[in-house]
Amino acid sequence: VWKLRDFVVTQAKPVNSGEQVEVTYEDLSGRSHNDTLESRWLRAFAPYVGKPLNSAASRGATVKGTGSLMEPLLNNRRPWRSDVEMP
């Protein structure tokens, strides 16, 4: 995991007909690093990981009534104990 405060985004551009975004970072020593991200993933997670740069930035609509896909499993889970019988 990178320490993100040591990097600055110097360029971001769409690639592959907008299916991906190529981001160029520069570290404190001036070296450049490229990263290619899937646009659909960024769009899906933007409300949760995006950070507005100023108060005038508009906030998109939020999705309400969502939950964890694991919730039904968590409600019915049974822990394994030392007496578990393996098939």
N, CA, C and O atoms as a MOPAC input file, in Angstrom:
PM7 MOZYME 1SCF
protein

 N      0.85000 1    -1.17000 1     0.00000 1
 C      0.00000 1     0.00000 1     0.00000 1
 C      0.89600 1     1.23200 1     0.00000 1
 O      1.86700 1     1.31600 1     0.75200 1
 N      0.55700 1     2.15900 1    -0.83700 1
 C      1.34400 1     3.38100 1    -0.94300 1
 C      0.88300 1     4.40500 1     0.07800 1
 O     -0.29400 1     4.45300 1     0.43600 1
 N      1.81000 1     5.22000 1     0.54100 1
 C      1.45200 1     6.37600 1     1.35900 1
 C      1.00400 1     7.45700 1     0.38400 1
 O      1.83700 1     8.08600 1    -0.26800 1
 N     -0.27800 1     7.67500 1     0.28000 1
 C     -0.81700 1     8.55000 1    -0.74400 1
 C     -0.44000 1    10.01300 1    -0.55900 1
 O     -0.44000 1    10.77500 1    -1.52600 1
 N     -0.12400 1    10.41300 1     0.65200 1
 C      0.24200 1    11.81500 1     0.83600 1
 C      1.59400 1    12.13200 1     0.19600 1
 O      1.95000 1    13.30000 1     0.04400 1
 N      2.34100 1    11.10000 1    -0.17800 1
 C      3.63000 1    11.30900 1    -0.83500 1
 C      3.50500 1    11.36700 1    -2.35400 1
 O      4.51900 1    11.43500 1    -3.04800 1
 N      2.27600 1    11.34200 1    -2.88700 1
 C      2.05200 1    11.35800 1    -4.32300 1
 C      1.12000 1    12.50100 1    -4.70400 1
 O      0.26400 1    12.91300 1    -3.92200 1
 N      1.30300 1    13.00300 1    -5.92600 1
 C      0.43500 1    14.03600 1    -6.47600 1
 C     -0.00900 1    13.55200 1    -7.84900 1
 O      0.81400 1    13.09200 1    -8.64100 1
 N     -1.30600 1    13.65200 1    -8.13700 1
 C     -1.81100 1    13.29800 1    -9.46000 1
 C     -1.43900 1    14.42300 1   -10.40800 1
 O     -1.81300 1    15.57600 1   -10.19400 1
 N     -0.70000 1    14.08400 1   -11.45600 1
 C     -0.27200 1    15.09000 1   -12.42500 1
 C     -1.09900 1    15.04600 1   -13.69800 1
 O     -1.15100 1    16.02800 1   -14.43800 1
 N     -1.75000 1    13.91100 1   -13.96000 1
 C     -2.56700 1    13.80600 1   -15.16700 1
 C     -3.55800 1    12.66100 1   -15.01900 1
 O     -3.24700 1    11.62700 1   -14.42800 1
 N     -4.74100 1    12.85600 1   -15.55600 1
 C     -5.74100 1    11.79900 1   -15.63000 1
 C     -6.42500 1    11.93600 1   -16.97900 1
 O     -6.85000 1    13.02700 1   -17.36100 1
 N     -6.53000 1    10.81800 1   -17.70500 1
 C     -7.15000 1    10.88500 1   -19.02700 1
 C     -7.88800 1     9.58600 1   -19.32300 1
 O     -7.48000 1     8.51800 1   -18.86900 1
 N     -8.98400 1     9.68000 1   -20.09200 1
 C     -9.71300 1     8.46400 1   -20.46500 1
 C     -8.93400 1     7.69700 1   -21.53700 1
 O     -8.31900 1     8.29500 1   -22.41900 1
 N     -8.97100 1     6.37700 1   -21.44600 1
 C     -8.34800 1     5.51400 1   -22.45400 1
 C     -9.32900 1     4.39300 1   -22.79900 1
 O    -10.30500 1     4.15700 1   -22.08800 1
 N     -9.04700 1     3.71700 1   -23.89500 1
 C     -9.86900 1     2.58800 1   -24.32800 1
 C    -11.32700 1     3.01200 1   -24.49000 1
 O    -12.23600 1     2.36100 1   -23.97600 1
 N    -11.53400 1     4.11400 1   -25.21200 1
 C    -12.87400 1     4.65600 1   -25.48600 1
 C    -13.64100 1     4.98400 1   -24.20700 1
 O    -14.86700 1     4.87900 1   -24.18000 1
 N    -12.94100 1     5.37600 1   -23.15700 1
 C    -13.57900 1     5.76300 1   -21.90800 1
 C    -13.85400 1     4.60600 1   -20.96300 1
 O    -14.40400 1     4.81300 1   -19.88200 1
 N    -13.48400 1     3.39900 1   -21.34800 1
 C    -13.69800 1     2.24000 1   -20.47800 1
 C    -12.74700 1     2.25500 1   -19.28600 1
 O    -13.02100 1     1.63900 1   -18.25600 1
 N    -11.63400 1     2.95800 1   -19.43100 1
 C    -10.62400 1     3.03100 1   -18.37400 1
 C    -10.15000 1     4.46500 1   -18.21700 1
 O    -10.31900 1     5.29400 1   -19.11100 1
 N     -9.55600 1     4.74000 1   -17.07000 1
 C     -8.94200 1     6.03600 1   -16.79900 1
 C     -7.49200 1     5.79700 1   -16.44300 1
 O     -7.18400 1     5.00400 1   -15.55300 1
 N     -6.60500 1     6.48200 1   -17.13700 1
 C     -5.17800 1     6.36500 1   -16.84200 1
 C     -4.77300 1     7.55600 1   -15.97600 1
 O     -4.95700 1     8.71100 1   -16.36200 1
 N     -4.22400 1     7.26000 1   -14.81100 1
 C     -3.82600 1     8.29000 1   -13.85600 1
 C     -2.31400 1     8.26300 1   -13.71400 1
 O     -1.71800 1     7.20400 1   -13.52100 1
 N     -1.69900 1     9.43100 1   -13.81200 1
 C     -0.25700 1     9.55700 1   -13.63600 1
 C      0.01300 1    10.26700 1   -12.31600 1
 O     -0.47600 1    11.37100 1   -12.07600 1
 N      0.79600 1     9.61700 1   -11.46800 1
 C      1.17000 1    10.17000 1   -10.15700 1
 C      2.64100 1    10.57000 1   -10.20600 1
 O      3.42300 1    10.01700 1   -10.97900 1
 N      2.99800 1    11.52200 1    -9.38200 1
 C      4.40300 1    11.88700 1    -9.22800 1
 C      4.73800 1    11.82300 1    -7.74800 1
 O      4.02100 1    12.38100 1    -6.91600 1
 N      5.84100 1    11.13400 1    -7.41900 1
 C      6.22300 1    11.03700 1    -6.00600 1
 C      7.11400 1    12.21100 1    -5.61900 1
 O      7.41900 1    13.06700 1    -6.44900 1
 N      7.52500 1    12.24600 1    -4.37300 1
 C      8.31400 1    13.37500 1    -3.86700 1
 C      9.64700 1    13.54700 1    -4.56900 1
 O     10.18700 1    14.65200 1    -4.61800 1
 N     10.18900 1    12.45400 1    -5.11800 1
 C     11.47200 1    12.54300 1    -5.81300 1
 C     11.30800 1    12.92400 1    -7.27600 1
 O     12.30100 1    13.07100 1    -7.98700 1
 N     10.06300 1    13.08900 1    -7.74300 1
 C      9.82000 1    13.50200 1    -9.12200 1
 C      9.59500 1    12.35600 1   -10.09100 1
 O      9.37700 1    12.59200 1   -11.27900 1
 N      9.64300 1    11.10900 1    -9.61000 1
 C      9.40000 1     9.96500 1   -10.48500 1
 C      7.90700 1     9.82100 1   -10.76100 1
 O      7.08200 1    10.05500 1    -9.87700 1
 N      7.56200 1     9.43500 1   -11.99500 1
 C      6.16900 1     9.25100 1   -12.38200 1
 C      5.77200 1     7.78800 1   -12.28700 1
 O      6.57900 1     6.89400 1   -12.54200 1
 N      4.51600 1     7.55500 1   -11.91600 1
 C      3.93500 1     6.22200 1   -11.84400 1
 C      2.58200 1     6.28800 1   -12.53900 1
 O      1.81000 1     7.21800 1   -12.30800 1
 N      2.28700 1     5.30300 1   -13.39400 1
 C      0.99900 1     5.24500 1   -14.08000 1
 C      0.14400 1     4.14000 1   -13.49800 1
 O      0.64300 1     3.09300 1   -13.08700 1
 N     -1.14500 1     4.39100 1   -13.47100 1
 C     -2.10400 1     3.40100 1   -13.00700 1
 C     -3.31600 1     3.49200 1   -13.91300 1
 O     -3.78100 1     4.59000 1   -14.21600 1
 N     -3.83500 1     2.35200 1   -14.35000 1
 C     -5.02300 1     2.32800 1   -15.19200 1
 C     -6.16700 1     1.72300 1   -14.38800 1
 O     -6.05200 1     0.61300 1   -13.86800 1
 N     -7.26500 1     2.45700 1   -14.29100 1
 C     -8.40600 1     2.05300 1   -13.47100 1
 C     -9.63600 1     1.85900 1   -14.35500 1
 O     -9.80500 1     2.55600 1   -15.35600 1
 N    -10.48500 1     0.91700 1   -13.98400 1
 C    -11.71700 1     0.65300 1   -14.71900 1
 C    -12.74200 1     1.74500 1   -14.42000 1
 O    -13.02100 1     2.03000 1   -13.25600 1
 N    -13.29900 1     2.35200 1   -15.45600 1
 C    -14.25300 1     3.44700 1   -15.28200 1
 C    -15.51600 1     3.00400 1   -14.55700 1
 O    -16.03600 1     3.74500 1   -13.72300 1
 N    -16.01700 1     1.81700 1   -14.85600 1
 C    -17.23400 1     1.35100 1   -14.19200 1
 C    -17.01400 1     1.21400 1   -12.69000 1
 O    -17.90000 1     1.55300 1   -11.90500 1
 N    -15.86500 1     0.72800 1   -12.28500 1
 C    -15.55500 1     0.58400 1   -10.86800 1
 C    -15.50300 1     1.95700 1   -10.20600 1
 O    -16.05200 1     2.15800 1    -9.12300 1
 N    -14.83300 1     2.90100 1   -10.87200 1
 C    -14.73100 1     4.24600 1   -10.30000 1
 C    -16.09900 1     4.88500 1   -10.15200 1
 O    -16.38600 1     5.52300 1    -9.13900 1
 N    -16.94100 1     4.71700 1   -11.15700 1
 C    -18.27800 1     5.30900 1   -11.10400 1
 C    -19.11100 1     4.67700 1    -9.98500 1
 O    -19.86100 1     5.37400 1    -9.30200 1
 N    -18.98300 1     3.37600 1    -9.80000 1
 C    -19.76300 1     2.68800 1    -8.77100 1
 C    -19.33100 1     3.08800 1    -7.36600 1
 O    -20.16600 1     3.17300 1    -6.46500 1
 N    -18.05000 1     3.33200 1    -7.17000 1
 C    -17.54100 1     3.61900 1    -5.83300 1
 C    -17.31800 1     5.10600 1    -5.55600 1
 O    -16.94500 1     5.47600 1    -4.44300 1
 N    -17.53800 1     5.94500 1    -6.53800 1
 C    -17.25800 1     7.37300 1    -6.36500 1
 C    -17.96400 1     7.99600 1    -5.16900 1
 O    -17.33700 1     8.77700 1    -4.45400 1
 N    -19.25100 1     7.69000 1    -4.90700 1
 C    -19.88000 1     8.32600 1    -3.74200 1
 C    -19.24200 1     7.93000 1    -2.41300 1
 O    -19.40200 1     8.63600 1    -1.41700 1
 N    -18.52500 1     6.81700 1    -2.38800 1
 C    -17.96500 1     6.32200 1    -1.13900 1
 C    -16.49800 1     6.66300 1    -0.96300 1
 O    -16.03000 1     6.80100 1     0.16700 1
 N    -15.76000 1     6.80200 1    -2.06100 1
 C    -14.33200 1     7.06300 1    -1.94600 1
 C    -13.93400 1     8.42900 1    -2.48100 1
 O    -12.80300 1     8.86800 1    -2.27100 1
 N    -14.84100 1     9.10300 1    -3.16500 1
 C    -14.52200 1    10.40800 1    -3.72400 1
 C    -14.45900 1    11.47100 1    -2.64800 1
 O    -15.14000 1    11.37700 1    -1.62700 1
 N    -13.64900 1    12.47000 1    -2.87600 1
 C    -13.51000 1    13.55600 1    -1.90900 1
 C    -13.64900 1    14.87800 1    -2.66300 1
 O    -12.79500 1    15.19600 1    -3.49100 1
 N    -14.70800 1    15.66300 1    -2.39700 1
 C    -14.84600 1    16.94800 1    -3.07600 1
 C    -13.68400 1    17.86500 1    -2.72000 1
 O    -13.20700 1    17.87400 1    -1.58500 1
 N    -13.24200 1    18.62500 1    -3.69700 1
 C    -12.12100 1    19.52200 1    -3.46300 1
 C    -12.54400 1    20.86700 1    -2.89900 1
 O    -11.72000 1    21.58800 1    -2.33700 1
 N    -13.82500 1    21.21700 1    -3.04100 1
 C    -14.30600 1    22.46800 1    -2.46500 1
 C    -15.77900 1    22.32600 1    -2.12600 1
 O    -16.42200 1    21.35000 1    -2.51000 1
 N    -16.30300 1    23.29600 1    -1.41200 1
 C    -17.69200 1    23.19800 1    -0.96000 1
 C    -18.68200 1    23.37400 1    -2.09900 1
 O    -19.84500 1    22.99600 1    -1.95700 1
 N    -18.25500 1    23.94100 1    -3.22900 1
 C    -19.14900 1    24.14800 1    -4.36400 1
 C    -19.33800 1    22.86900 1    -5.18600 1
 O    -20.18500 1    22.82500 1    -6.07700 1
 N    -18.55500 1    21.83400 1    -4.89100 1
 C    -18.67300 1    20.58200 1    -5.64100 1
 C    -20.03200 1    19.96200 1    -5.36000 1
 O    -20.45900 1    19.85600 1    -4.21000 1
 N    -20.70100 1    19.55600 1    -6.42400 1
 C    -22.02800 1    18.97700 1    -6.24100 1
 C    -21.91000 1    17.53500 1    -5.78900 1
 O    -21.00500 1    16.81000 1    -6.20200 1
 N    -22.82100 1    17.13600 1    -4.94900 1
 C    -22.85800 1    15.75700 1    -4.46900 1
 C    -23.89900 1    15.02200 1    -5.28200 1
 O    -25.01600 1    15.50500 1    -5.46400 1
 N    -23.52900 1    13.85500 1    -5.76800 1
 C    -24.44800 1    13.04100 1    -6.54900 1
 C    -25.50000 1    12.40200 1    -5.67200 1
 O    -25.42700 1    12.44600 1    -4.44400 1
 N    -26.48300 1    11.80700 1    -6.33000 1
 C    -27.54000 1    11.12300 1    -5.59200 1
 C    -26.96200 1     9.92000 1    -4.85900 1
 O    -26.06400 1     9.24400 1    -5.36000 1
 N    -27.48000 1     9.66700 1    -3.68900 1
 C    -27.01200 1     8.51900 1    -2.92200 1
 C    -27.97500 1     7.35800 1    -3.10100 1
 O    -29.16300 1     7.55500 1    -3.35800 1
 N    -27.46500 1     6.17400 1    -2.96600 1
 C    -28.28000 1     4.96900 1    -3.07600 1
 C    -28.77100 1     4.62900 1    -1.67500 1
 O    -27.96900 1     4.45200 1    -0.75800 1
 N    -30.08200 1     4.53800 1    -1.51000 1
 C    -30.65700 1     4.26100 1    -0.19600 1
 C    -31.23100 1     2.85200 1    -0.17500 1
 O    -31.63100 1     2.31500 1    -1.20800 1
 N    -31.26500 1     2.27100 1     0.99700 1
 C    -31.86700 1     0.96100 1     1.14600 1
 C    -30.96700 1    -0.18100 1     0.72200 1
 O    -31.44500 1    -1.28100 1     0.44400 1
 N    -29.66700 1     0.07100 1     0.66900 1
 C    -28.74700 1    -0.99800 1     0.30300 1
 C    -28.16500 1    -1.61600 1     1.55900 1
 O    -28.22100 1    -1.02000 1     2.63400 1
 N    -27.61800 1    -2.78300 1     1.42700 1
 C    -26.99400 1    -3.44600 1     2.55800 1
 C    -25.92500 1    -4.38900 1     2.07200 1
 O    -25.58300 1    -4.41500 1     0.89000 1
 N    -25.41500 1    -5.14100 1     2.97100 1
 C    -24.36300 1    -6.08600 1     2.64800 1
 C    -24.93200 1    -7.31000 1     1.94400 1
 O    -25.99800 1    -7.80400 1     2.31400 1
 N    -24.22900 1    -7.79700 1     0.93600 1
 C    -24.61900 1    -9.03600 1     0.27900 1
 C    -24.44200 1   -10.22700 1     1.21300 1
 O    -25.02400 1   -11.28900 1     0.99000 1
 N    -23.64800 1   -10.05100 1     2.24500 1
 C    -23.38000 1   -11.13200 1     3.19000 1
 C    -24.38400 1   -11.17500 1     4.34400 1
 O    -24.34300 1   -12.09100 1     5.16500 1
 N    -25.27700 1   -10.19900 1     4.41000 1
 C    -26.19700 1   -10.10500 1     5.54200 1
 C    -27.00100 1   -11.37700 1     5.78900 1
 O    -27.08700 1   -11.81300 1     6.93700 1
 N    -27.60400 1   -12.00100 1     4.75300 1
 C    -28.33500 1   -13.24800 1     5.02700 1
 C    -27.43400 1   -14.35000 1     5.58600 1
 O    -27.86800 1   -15.15700 1     6.40900 1
 N    -26.18900 1   -14.37900 1     5.14000 1
 C    -25.25500 1   -15.38100 1     5.65600 1
 C    -24.88100 1   -15.09000 1     7.10300 1
 O    -24.79000 1   -16.00400 1     7.92100 1
 N    -24.66700 1   -13.83200 1     7.41200 1
 C    -24.28200 1   -13.46100 1     8.77400 1
 C    -25.38900 1   -13.76900 1     9.77000 1
 O    -25.11900 1   -14.16500 1    10.90400 1
 N    -26.63500 1   -13.58600 1     9.34500 1
 C    -27.76100 1   -13.85300 1    10.24700 1
 C    -27.92200 1   -15.34200 1    10.54500 1
 O    -28.44600 1   -15.70300 1    11.59900 1
 N    -27.48300 1   -16.20800 1     9.63900 1
 C    -27.66900 1   -17.64900 1     9.79100 1
 C    -26.37300 1   -18.41100 1    10.02000 1
 O    -26.34600 1   -19.63400 1     9.88000 1
 N    -25.32400 1   -17.73000 1    10.36200 1
 C    -24.03400 1   -18.40600 1    10.49200 1
 C    -23.98900 1   -19.29100 1    11.73300 1
 O    -24.62100 1   -19.01300 1    12.75200 1
 N    -23.23000 1   -20.34900 1    11.60700 1
 C    -22.98600 1   -21.25200 1    12.73100 1
 C    -21.47400 1   -21.42400 1    12.84100 1
 O    -20.84700 1   -21.91300 1    11.90200 1
 N    -20.89000 1   -21.04500 1    13.93900 1
 C    -19.44000 1   -21.16100 1    14.06800 1
 C    -19.00600 1   -22.62700 1    14.15000 1
 O    -19.74400 1   -23.48200 1    14.63900 1
 N    -17.81200 1   -22.89100 1    13.67000 1
 C    -17.24100 1   -24.22800 1    13.79000 1
 C    -16.61000 1   -24.36500 1    15.16900 1
 O    -15.88700 1   -23.48300 1    15.63300 1
 N    -16.89100 1   -25.45100 1    15.78800 1
 C    -16.30200 1   -25.72800 1    17.09500 1
 C    -15.41500 1   -26.95700 1    16.95400 1
 O    -15.29500 1   -27.52200 1    15.86700 1
 N    -14.80300 1   -27.36200 1    18.04000 1
 C    -13.90000 1   -28.52600 1    17.98300 1
 C    -14.64600 1   -29.81400 1    17.68400 1
 O    -14.02400 1   -30.79500 1    17.27600 1
 N    -15.94900 1   -29.84300 1    17.87200 1
 C    -16.70200 1   -31.06800 1    17.62400 1
 C    -17.36300 1   -31.11600 1    16.23400 1
 O    -18.24500 1   -31.94200 1    15.99800 1
 N    -16.93800 1   -30.22900 1    15.31300 1
 C    -17.53100 1   -30.19800 1    13.98300 1
 C    -17.26700 1   -31.50600 1    13.24300 1
 O    -16.17000 1   -32.05900 1    13.32100 1
 N    -18.27400 1   -31.99800 1    12.52800 1
 C    -18.11100 1   -33.21100 1    11.73500 1
 C    -17.90300 1   -32.79800 1    10.28400 1
 O    -18.75600 1   -32.15200 1     9.67700 1
 N    -16.76000 1   -33.18000 1     9.74500 1
 C    -16.45100 1   -32.85800 1     8.35400 1
 C    -16.99300 1   -33.96400 1     7.45700 1
 O    -16.84300 1   -35.14200 1     7.78100 1
 N    -17.62300 1   -33.60800 1     6.33100 1
 C    -18.14000 1   -34.65800 1     5.43000 1
 C    -17.02100 1   -35.40700 1     4.73300 1
 O    -17.28400 1   -36.31600 1     3.94500 1

